[in-house]
């Protein structure tokens, strides 16, 4: 059977990663992989919790060489990890955080980073299952999806094509998105391996962290981030140097923020659309048009229950998104089917309501929420049913009455939240998502 190499294209600089101000060669990478692979326990599944992106890459390759499958849960909440250990008893956790605890066997990365012997570059069968990814649970119970090596490679090839990546030109990639998230995995792990770009090992989170990481690069770079993090950069007016482009995904990007970022940083702001089930499948640049266009070989079709997606490397998937399909490769998104609410005969998407809340001066973060069951509340996410909305806002120095007054100027009164709760922060995941269970916990326990 034909196999696909772990590294499809080498960078012109000869470096695979940039870590703490210096480059790491491909030869050193394979030595590190060999050293770690020799020390891994004989298990079937691994939780790769390495936060340093280079450590994550070494751990990924070492696990693959040991025929191990990486599990990528939506978060590291103790209950989530405990459930995984119960479902996958042959599981261990590989981490570069000496303080991290885990409900299964814990293997510290630092014990396996000594220089190893030369290790032959590896290749893997396209149909090899290399990961099991879990949805975020933002609209319900997390679901598991197996991902193959061939699928990851095919996705990365087409993603690089639409981004205009060139191995001869090369460049660097800085990502504020963790590599354990499927968007972060493709954009900050698979794109460098496939297109010969150098990955920055750090995972900056705050705007100043991103500035420092970009300033540390030996060449210009692409910033991989999320709408919430890009919004923070724009509102704080932080300087982000040496950008070839900004890539955003994991949630809808506000058009105003996209436009301001493009002007402020003098670089294209590009969005990917995708899912855990399919990976990234489409691209748009709001400065040019609001229509999404799929990657090569990916087609879409409208269905009563959502958007059907087809590609040669995965089984047909129906995504729970409302969309206007223009042809088999172009569409306009309107939101998740589970986010459509109807009140007083009027319909609105939760995401659109949240966007209006975030546009209010002084609101740092916020979200509309449709409770499952509260006294006097009927909750049904499907169109055609009545519901009562709530909202949470992080707005230091502003009262709930002030935020509500500003909302009245922006949305139809029937969609005003009852109540609007001010909180110190929202329990977002590393990619900015808000799982329903986390929002329900705020109602139950406070925050």
Tab-separated table of C-alpha atoms in Angstrom:
chain	number	residue	atom	x	y	z
A	1	UNK	CA	0.000	0.000	0.000
A	2	UNK	CA	1.213	3.500	-0.811
A	3	UNK	CA	2.160	5.488	2.261
A	4	UNK	CA	2.275	9.226	2.904
A	5	UNK	CA	5.348	10.771	4.566
A	6	UNK	CA	5.004	12.469	7.934
A	7	UNK	CA	6.860	15.482	6.503
A	8	UNK	CA	5.770	16.179	2.930
A	9	UNK	CA	7.906	19.284	2.346
A	10	UNK	CA	10.997	20.682	4.080
A	11	UNK	CA	11.443	24.376	4.779
A	12	UNK	CA	14.033	26.341	2.853
A	13	UNK	CA	15.702	27.299	6.152
A	14	UNK	CA	16.197	23.683	7.165
A	15	UNK	CA	14.184	24.219	10.354
A	16	UNK	CA	11.005	22.453	11.319
A	17	UNK	CA	10.274	24.631	14.345
A	18	UNK	CA	11.330	27.827	16.089
A	19	UNK	CA	11.644	27.491	19.851
A	20	UNK	CA	12.892	30.053	22.380
A	21	UNK	CA	14.717	32.101	19.753
A	22	UNK	CA	16.391	29.328	17.789
A	23	UNK	CA	15.601	26.920	14.979
A	24	UNK	CA	15.266	23.147	15.346
A	25	UNK	CA	16.523	21.057	12.442
A	26	UNK	CA	14.743	18.102	10.877
A	27	UNK	CA	17.595	15.825	11.944
A	28	UNK	CA	17.186	16.903	15.558
A	29	UNK	CA	13.445	16.405	15.280
A	30	UNK	CA	13.803	12.773	14.214
A	31	UNK	CA	16.376	12.163	16.970
A	32	UNK	CA	13.868	13.521	19.484
A	33	UNK	CA	11.133	11.356	18.003
A	34	UNK	CA	13.309	8.253	18.266
A	35	UNK	CA	14.235	9.014	21.878
A	36	UNK	CA	10.619	9.525	22.889
A	37	UNK	CA	9.236	6.556	20.947
A	38	UNK	CA	11.647	4.257	22.785
A	39	UNK	CA	10.300	5.456	26.146
A	40	UNK	CA	6.573	5.421	25.530
A	41	UNK	CA	4.491	2.814	27.367
A	42	UNK	CA	2.912	-0.017	25.407
A	43	UNK	CA	-0.590	1.440	25.108
A	44	UNK	CA	-3.205	1.828	22.381
A	45	UNK	CA	-4.339	5.409	23.107
A	46	UNK	CA	-2.587	8.589	24.216
A	47	UNK	CA	-3.653	11.993	25.466
A	48	UNK	CA	-1.082	14.365	23.980
A	49	UNK	CA	-1.232	17.239	26.480
A	50	UNK	CA	2.033	18.886	25.471
A	51	UNK	CA	1.447	22.645	25.362
A	52	UNK	CA	4.738	23.465	23.658
A	53	UNK	CA	3.900	22.963	19.969
A	54	UNK	CA	7.247	21.361	19.155
A	55	UNK	CA	6.858	18.937	22.057
A	56	UNK	CA	3.361	18.161	20.754
A	57	UNK	CA	4.761	17.441	17.283
A	58	UNK	CA	7.471	15.130	18.627
A	59	UNK	CA	4.893	13.336	20.770
A	60	UNK	CA	2.509	12.980	17.816
A	61	UNK	CA	5.170	11.427	15.598
A	62	UNK	CA	6.460	9.153	18.363
A	63	UNK	CA	2.947	7.906	19.135
A	64	UNK	CA	2.302	7.222	15.446
A	65	UNK	CA	5.528	5.264	15.223
A	66	UNK	CA	4.314	3.173	18.172
A	67	UNK	CA	0.940	2.503	16.468
A	68	UNK	CA	-0.878	4.654	19.045
A	69	UNK	CA	-3.997	6.743	18.450
A	70	UNK	CA	-4.184	10.273	19.862
A	71	UNK	CA	-7.374	11.338	21.620
A	72	UNK	CA	-8.363	14.990	21.345
A	73	UNK	CA	-11.193	15.831	23.781
A	74	UNK	CA	-12.796	19.264	23.621
A	75	UNK	CA	-11.266	20.264	26.966
A	76	UNK	CA	-9.340	18.948	29.955
A	77	UNK	CA	-12.072	19.185	32.568
A	78	UNK	CA	-11.590	16.449	35.209
A	79	UNK	CA	-14.952	14.862	34.425
A	80	UNK	CA	-14.203	14.806	30.683
A	81	UNK	CA	-10.851	13.099	31.267
A	82	UNK	CA	-12.356	10.653	33.752
A	83	UNK	CA	-15.010	9.673	31.215
A	84	UNK	CA	-12.302	9.141	28.580
A	85	UNK	CA	-10.310	6.887	30.905
A	86	UNK	CA	-13.438	4.840	31.528
A	87	UNK	CA	-14.185	4.561	27.806
A	88	UNK	CA	-10.546	3.949	26.792
A	89	UNK	CA	-8.922	1.926	29.628
A	90	UNK	CA	-5.742	1.465	27.540
A	91	UNK	CA	-4.979	5.204	27.785
A	92	UNK	CA	-2.090	7.257	29.119
A	93	UNK	CA	-1.328	10.985	29.237
A	94	UNK	CA	1.858	12.514	27.829
A	95	UNK	CA	2.476	16.010	29.171
A	96	UNK	CA	5.203	18.656	29.352
A	97	UNK	CA	3.581	20.296	32.391
A	98	UNK	CA	5.190	18.938	35.602
A	99	UNK	CA	2.185	20.128	37.615
A	100	UNK	CA	-0.479	18.399	35.526
A	101	UNK	CA	-2.368	15.533	37.069
A	102	UNK	CA	-4.327	12.954	35.101
A	103	UNK	CA	-6.778	10.157	35.956
A	104	UNK	CA	-4.617	7.695	34.005
A	105	UNK	CA	-0.921	6.857	33.710
A	106	UNK	CA	1.054	10.086	33.338
A	107	UNK	CA	4.279	10.200	31.298
A	108	UNK	CA	6.348	13.407	31.564
A	109	UNK	CA	7.731	14.628	28.264
A	110	UNK	CA	10.913	16.026	29.783
A	111	UNK	CA	12.160	12.534	30.629
A	112	UNK	CA	12.274	11.711	26.929
A	113	UNK	CA	13.974	14.720	25.390
A	114	UNK	CA	17.593	13.586	25.606
A	115	UNK	CA	19.382	13.294	22.276
A	116	UNK	CA	18.489	10.017	20.624
A	117	UNK	CA	19.967	7.965	17.820
A	118	UNK	CA	19.264	8.766	14.198
A	119	UNK	CA	15.668	7.840	13.425
A	120	UNK	CA	14.416	7.160	9.908
A	121	UNK	CA	11.727	9.585	8.658
A	122	UNK	CA	8.377	7.844	8.890
A	123	UNK	CA	5.463	7.345	6.482
A	124	UNK	CA	1.957	6.104	7.237
A	125	UNK	CA	-0.887	4.471	5.341
A	126	UNK	CA	-3.581	6.935	4.200
A	127	UNK	CA	-6.348	4.924	5.896
A	128	UNK	CA	-4.505	4.735	9.199
A	129	UNK	CA	-6.610	6.116	12.063
A	130	UNK	CA	-4.290	8.506	13.850
A	131	UNK	CA	-6.702	10.494	16.005
A	132	UNK	CA	-10.128	10.515	17.573
A	133	UNK	CA	-11.492	14.028	17.927
A	134	UNK	CA	-14.447	15.047	20.055
A	135	UNK	CA	-16.853	17.896	19.346
A	136	UNK	CA	-16.979	20.796	21.782
A	137	UNK	CA	-20.503	20.171	23.037
A	138	UNK	CA	-21.402	23.821	22.398
A	139	UNK	CA	-24.855	22.711	21.232
A	140	UNK	CA	-25.194	19.437	23.111
A	141	UNK	CA	-23.324	16.226	23.990
A	142	UNK	CA	-19.782	15.902	22.557
A	143	UNK	CA	-19.504	13.384	19.721
A	144	UNK	CA	-16.428	11.346	18.703
A	145	UNK	CA	-15.003	11.227	15.178
A	146	UNK	CA	-12.120	9.136	13.865
A	147	UNK	CA	-9.625	10.937	11.631
A	148	UNK	CA	-7.166	9.273	9.250
A	149	UNK	CA	-3.658	10.258	8.199
A	150	UNK	CA	-4.696	10.498	4.554
A	151	UNK	CA	-7.605	12.741	5.484
A	152	UNK	CA	-5.361	15.105	7.412
A	153	UNK	CA	-2.860	15.282	4.536
A	154	UNK	CA	-5.586	15.874	1.926
A	155	UNK	CA	-7.094	18.643	4.054
A	156	UNK	CA	-3.728	20.323	4.614
A	157	UNK	CA	-2.848	20.219	0.902
A	158	UNK	CA	-6.089	21.932	-0.071
A	159	UNK	CA	-5.982	24.390	2.816
A	160	UNK	CA	-2.494	25.458	1.760
A	161	UNK	CA	-3.647	25.852	-1.831
A	162	UNK	CA	-6.430	28.294	-0.958
A	163	UNK	CA	-4.077	30.220	1.351
A	164	UNK	CA	-1.543	30.535	-1.443
A	165	UNK	CA	1.302	28.882	0.470
A	166	UNK	CA	4.533	28.321	-1.453
A	167	UNK	CA	7.301	25.964	-0.246
A	168	UNK	CA	9.915	27.976	-2.130
A	169	UNK	CA	8.913	31.199	-0.409
A	170	UNK	CA	8.200	29.631	2.956
A	171	UNK	CA	7.501	31.476	6.155
A	172	UNK	CA	6.491	30.896	9.747
A	173	UNK	CA	3.235	30.096	11.502
A	174	UNK	CA	2.316	31.418	14.940
A	175	UNK	CA	-0.839	29.983	16.478
A	176	UNK	CA	-2.853	31.057	19.495
A	177	UNK	CA	-4.996	27.935	19.008
A	178	UNK	CA	-3.937	24.749	20.821
A	179	UNK	CA	-2.749	21.915	18.543
A	180	UNK	CA	-5.197	19.548	20.269
A	181	UNK	CA	-8.069	21.401	18.565
A	182	UNK	CA	-8.734	20.241	14.982
A	183	UNK	CA	-8.427	23.776	13.590
A	184	UNK	CA	-5.209	24.332	15.495
A	185	UNK	CA	-3.962	20.899	14.450
A	186	UNK	CA	-4.422	21.517	10.749
A	187	UNK	CA	-3.279	25.145	10.720
A	188	UNK	CA	-0.278	24.933	13.043
A	189	UNK	CA	0.852	21.296	12.674
A	190	UNK	CA	-0.247	19.881	9.320
A	191	UNK	CA	0.289	23.040	7.246
A	192	UNK	CA	3.971	23.326	8.276
A	193	UNK	CA	4.549	19.598	7.689
A	194	UNK	CA	2.835	19.741	4.299
A	195	UNK	CA	4.068	23.073	2.941
A	196	UNK	CA	7.521	23.492	4.470
A	197	UNK	CA	6.668	26.326	6.846
A	198	UNK	CA	8.327	26.726	10.238
A	199	UNK	CA	6.057	26.404	13.255
A	200	UNK	CA	6.537	28.578	16.321
A	201	UNK	CA	6.626	26.311	19.359
A	202	UNK	CA	4.856	28.723	21.695
A	203	UNK	CA	1.133	29.017	22.169
A	204	UNK	CA	0.479	32.713	22.804
A	205	UNK	CA	-2.920	33.489	24.266
A	206	UNK	CA	-3.187	37.203	25.037
A	207	UNK	CA	-2.547	39.979	22.490
A	208	UNK	CA	0.827	40.871	24.003
A	209	UNK	CA	1.854	37.205	23.861
A	210	UNK	CA	1.047	37.167	20.140
A	211	UNK	CA	3.064	40.331	19.557
A	212	UNK	CA	6.091	38.828	21.273
A	213	UNK	CA	5.825	35.532	19.382
A	214	UNK	CA	5.596	37.299	16.019
A	215	UNK	CA	8.490	39.591	16.935
A	216	UNK	CA	10.554	36.491	17.808
A	217	UNK	CA	10.233	34.959	14.339
A	218	UNK	CA	13.178	34.762	11.933
A	219	UNK	CA	10.856	35.588	9.003
A	220	UNK	CA	7.387	36.938	8.319
A	221	UNK	CA	4.531	34.797	9.466
A	222	UNK	CA	0.889	33.825	9.425
A	223	UNK	CA	-1.106	34.275	12.615
A	224	UNK	CA	-3.590	31.480	13.327
A	225	UNK	CA	-6.149	32.674	15.840
A	226	UNK	CA	-9.833	32.825	16.832
A	227	UNK	CA	-12.425	35.604	16.525
A	228	UNK	CA	-12.360	36.309	20.275
A	229	UNK	CA	-8.584	36.638	20.339
A	230	UNK	CA	-8.460	38.744	17.185
A	231	UNK	CA	-11.151	40.999	18.659
A	232	UNK	CA	-8.990	41.474	21.763
A	233	UNK	CA	-5.990	42.417	19.596
A	234	UNK	CA	-8.030	45.010	17.691
A	235	UNK	CA	-9.703	46.538	20.749
A	236	UNK	CA	-6.389	46.762	22.601
A	237	UNK	CA	-4.680	48.099	19.455
A	238	UNK	CA	-1.708	45.818	20.045
A	239	UNK	CA	0.993	45.918	17.362
A	240	UNK	CA	1.392	42.612	15.498
A	241	UNK	CA	4.536	42.804	13.345
A	242	UNK	CA	5.576	40.931	10.218
A	243	UNK	CA	2.257	39.415	9.193
A	244	UNK	CA	1.700	37.724	5.838
A	245	UNK	CA	-1.934	37.077	6.751
A	246	UNK	CA	-4.296	36.377	9.639
A	247	UNK	CA	-6.304	33.151	9.658
A	248	UNK	CA	-9.404	32.912	11.850
A	249	UNK	CA	-11.772	30.035	12.559
A	250	UNK	CA	-13.624	28.131	15.339
A	251	UNK	CA	-16.481	30.694	15.391
A	252	UNK	CA	-18.013	33.375	13.135
A	253	UNK	CA	-15.791	36.437	12.713
A	254	UNK	CA	-17.477	39.817	13.048
A	255	UNK	CA	-17.199	41.743	9.761
A	256	UNK	CA	-16.273	44.992	11.516
A	257	UNK	CA	-13.474	43.334	13.484
A	258	UNK	CA	-12.206	41.662	10.300
A	259	UNK	CA	-12.148	44.978	8.445
A	260	UNK	CA	-10.437	46.826	11.302
A	261	UNK	CA	-7.820	44.089	11.667
A	262	UNK	CA	-7.038	44.129	7.948
A	263	UNK	CA	-6.473	47.904	8.047
A	264	UNK	CA	-4.624	47.949	11.361
A	265	UNK	CA	-2.215	45.146	10.456
A	266	UNK	CA	-2.062	45.803	6.703
A	267	UNK	CA	-2.650	42.145	5.908
A	268	UNK	CA	-5.439	39.922	4.561
A	269	UNK	CA	-7.834	38.495	7.155
A	270	UNK	CA	-8.987	35.060	6.020
A	271	UNK	CA	-11.532	32.691	7.527
A	272	UNK	CA	-11.860	28.924	7.421
A	273	UNK	CA	-15.147	27.114	7.891
A	274	UNK	CA	-15.250	23.524	9.037
A	275	UNK	CA	-16.153	21.052	11.739
A	276	UNK	CA	-14.667	18.291	13.841
A	277	UNK	CA	-16.323	15.788	11.516
A	278	UNK	CA	-14.930	17.195	8.266
A	279	UNK	CA	-11.999	19.405	9.161
A	280	UNK	CA	-11.664	22.724	7.334
A	281	UNK	CA	-13.665	22.707	4.094
A	282	UNK	CA	-14.208	26.301	2.916
A	283	UNK	CA	-12.654	29.759	2.849
A	284	UNK	CA	-13.795	33.368	2.622
A	285	UNK	CA	-12.341	36.830	2.937
A	286	UNK	CA	-15.044	39.224	4.080
A	287	UNK	CA	-13.220	42.186	2.544
A	288	UNK	CA	-13.925	40.621	-0.862
A	289	UNK	CA	-17.231	38.800	-0.380
A	290	UNK	CA	-19.402	37.171	2.270
A	291	UNK	CA	-19.777	33.896	0.367
A	292	UNK	CA	-17.881	30.779	1.391
A	293	UNK	CA	-16.144	28.687	-1.296
A	294	UNK	CA	-15.135	25.093	-0.647
A	295	UNK	CA	-11.634	23.703	-1.084
A	296	UNK	CA	-10.791	21.673	-4.166
A	297	UNK	CA	-12.702	18.365	-4.426
A	298	UNK	CA	-15.203	19.334	-1.704
A	299	UNK	CA	-18.869	19.777	-2.645
A	300	UNK	CA	-21.918	20.814	-0.646
A	301	UNK	CA	-25.692	20.445	-0.950
A	302	UNK	CA	-28.665	21.777	0.993
A	303	UNK	CA	-30.606	19.291	3.099
A	304	UNK	CA	-33.664	19.711	5.309
A	305	UNK	CA	-31.561	19.008	8.399
A	306	UNK	CA	-28.507	21.033	7.463
A	307	UNK	CA	-25.613	21.244	5.015
A	308	UNK	CA	-24.335	18.052	3.393
A	309	UNK	CA	-20.587	17.933	2.730
A	310	UNK	CA	-18.795	15.454	0.472
A	311	UNK	CA	-15.079	14.860	-0.090
A	312	UNK	CA	-13.009	11.881	-1.310
A	313	UNK	CA	-11.334	11.426	2.085
A	314	UNK	CA	-14.370	11.185	4.391
A	315	UNK	CA	-17.890	9.767	4.334
A	316	UNK	CA	-20.675	12.263	3.518
A	317	UNK	CA	-21.451	14.435	6.532
A	318	UNK	CA	-24.478	16.593	7.306
A	319	UNK	CA	-23.562	19.630	9.386
A	320	UNK	CA	-26.204	21.309	11.527
A	321	UNK	CA	-25.828	24.676	9.841
A	322	UNK	CA	-28.405	26.819	8.077
A	323	UNK	CA	-27.093	27.969	4.719
A	324	UNK	CA	-28.130	29.283	1.330
A	325	UNK	CA	-26.429	27.050	-1.242
A	326	UNK	CA	-25.549	28.935	-4.447
A	327	UNK	CA	-23.957	25.985	-6.240
A	328	UNK	CA	-22.076	22.825	-5.287
A	329	UNK	CA	-19.092	24.832	-3.996
A	330	UNK	CA	-20.434	28.193	-2.787
A	331	UNK	CA	-22.784	29.005	0.060
A	332	UNK	CA	-23.780	31.681	2.579
A	333	UNK	CA	-23.977	30.665	6.226
A	334	UNK	CA	-26.784	31.800	8.529
A	335	UNK	CA	-25.904	29.917	11.722
A	336	UNK	CA	-26.401	26.614	13.475
A	337	UNK	CA	-29.820	24.998	13.278
A	338	UNK	CA	-29.719	24.665	17.061
A	339	UNK	CA	-29.243	28.444	17.381
A	340	UNK	CA	-32.457	29.445	15.620
A	341	UNK	CA	-35.066	30.814	18.032
A	342	UNK	CA	-38.565	32.089	17.382
A	343	UNK	CA	-40.283	34.559	19.713
A	344	UNK	CA	-43.524	36.363	18.958
A	345	UNK	CA	-43.484	35.066	15.416
A	346	UNK	CA	-40.027	36.533	14.778
A	347	UNK	CA	-36.877	34.535	14.138
A	348	UNK	CA	-33.288	35.278	15.065
A	349	UNK	CA	-29.983	33.436	15.367
A	350	UNK	CA	-28.294	33.318	18.767
A	351	UNK	CA	-25.008	34.195	17.084
A	352	UNK	CA	-26.458	37.365	15.572
A	353	UNK	CA	-27.844	38.418	18.955
A	354	UNK	CA	-24.479	37.768	20.591
A	355	UNK	CA	-22.763	39.865	17.922
A	356	UNK	CA	-25.021	42.817	18.819
A	357	UNK	CA	-24.212	42.350	22.500
A	358	UNK	CA	-20.467	42.318	21.825
A	359	UNK	CA	-20.760	45.497	19.750
A	360	UNK	CA	-21.860	47.507	22.801
A	361	UNK	CA	-19.229	49.838	24.172
A	362	UNK	CA	-17.804	48.458	27.414
A	363	UNK	CA	-18.857	44.836	26.819
A	364	UNK	CA	-15.681	42.768	26.815
A	365	UNK	CA	-17.387	39.411	26.350
A	366	UNK	CA	-20.902	38.066	26.242
A	367	UNK	CA	-23.300	35.455	24.932
A	368	UNK	CA	-27.004	34.837	24.491
A	369	UNK	CA	-28.266	31.575	25.924
A	370	UNK	CA	-31.395	29.473	25.561
A	371	UNK	CA	-31.916	27.441	28.774
A	372	UNK	CA	-33.024	23.835	28.637
A	373	UNK	CA	-35.549	24.002	31.452
A	374	UNK	CA	-36.452	26.838	33.792
A	375	UNK	CA	-39.749	27.791	35.447
A	376	UNK	CA	-41.929	29.431	32.826
A	377	UNK	CA	-39.493	28.652	29.998
A	378	UNK	CA	-40.193	26.411	27.062
A	379	UNK	CA	-36.984	25.514	25.253
A	380	UNK	CA	-36.940	24.046	21.770
A	381	UNK	CA	-34.066	24.898	19.456
A	382	UNK	CA	-36.010	24.089	16.342
A	383	UNK	CA	-37.668	26.897	14.352
A	384	UNK	CA	-41.340	27.399	15.019
A	385	UNK	CA	-41.269	27.163	18.805
A	386	UNK	CA	-41.360	29.852	21.473
A	387	UNK	CA	-38.492	30.400	23.879
A	388	UNK	CA	-37.245	32.832	26.498
A	389	UNK	CA	-33.703	34.094	26.111
A	390	UNK	CA	-31.026	34.874	28.658
A	391	UNK	CA	-27.688	36.578	28.198
A	392	UNK	CA	-24.387	36.844	30.031
A	393	UNK	CA	-22.063	39.816	29.744
A	394	UNK	CA	-18.616	40.759	30.984
A	395	UNK	CA	-18.856	44.550	31.244
A	396	UNK	CA	-16.724	46.062	34.027
A	397	UNK	CA	-18.023	49.456	35.108
A	398	UNK	CA	-21.430	49.016	33.468
A	399	UNK	CA	-24.705	47.906	35.018
A	400	UNK	CA	-27.092	45.338	33.600
A	401	UNK	CA	-29.616	48.137	33.033
A	402	UNK	CA	-27.088	50.098	30.959
A	403	UNK	CA	-26.257	47.078	28.814
A	404	UNK	CA	-29.954	46.316	28.315
A	405	UNK	CA	-30.631	49.916	27.336
A	406	UNK	CA	-27.921	49.698	24.694
A	407	UNK	CA	-29.336	46.393	23.456
A	408	UNK	CA	-32.775	47.986	22.999
A	409	UNK	CA	-31.198	50.263	20.425
A	410	UNK	CA	-29.841	47.288	18.490
A	411	UNK	CA	-32.340	44.421	18.544
A	412	UNK	CA	-36.079	43.819	18.420
A	413	UNK	CA	-37.542	44.099	21.939
A	414	UNK	CA	-38.920	40.547	21.802
A	415	UNK	CA	-35.335	39.238	21.828
A	416	UNK	CA	-34.211	41.224	24.876
A	417	UNK	CA	-32.756	38.764	27.393
A	418	UNK	CA	-34.737	38.038	30.531
A	419	UNK	CA	-32.583	38.225	32.507
A	420	UNK	CA	-29.172	39.613	31.518
A	421	UNK	CA	-26.567	38.517	34.034
A	422	UNK	CA	-23.248	40.300	34.530
A	423	UNK	CA	-20.353	37.938	35.240
A	424	UNK	CA	-16.621	38.369	35.813
A	425	UNK	CA	-15.741	36.060	32.931
A	426	UNK	CA	-17.252	33.411	30.692
A	427	UNK	CA	-16.056	29.776	30.765
A	428	UNK	CA	-14.767	29.693	27.203
A	429	UNK	CA	-12.647	26.867	25.890
A	430	UNK	CA	-9.175	27.515	24.482
A	431	UNK	CA	-10.756	28.240	21.090
A	432	UNK	CA	-13.402	30.602	22.430
A	433	UNK	CA	-16.353	28.217	22.413
A	434	UNK	CA	-18.978	28.156	25.174
A	435	UNK	CA	-20.268	24.620	25.819
A	436	UNK	CA	-23.897	24.524	26.867
A	437	UNK	CA	-22.975	22.573	29.981
A	438	UNK	CA	-20.649	25.366	31.100
A	439	UNK	CA	-23.352	28.011	30.646
A	440	UNK	CA	-25.837	25.830	32.505
A	441	UNK	CA	-23.325	25.609	35.346
A	442	UNK	CA	-23.278	29.411	35.624
A	443	UNK	CA	-27.026	29.378	36.159
A	444	UNK	CA	-26.764	26.590	38.683
A	445	UNK	CA	-23.656	27.574	40.636
A	446	UNK	CA	-22.874	31.183	39.671
A	447	UNK	CA	-19.546	32.357	38.305
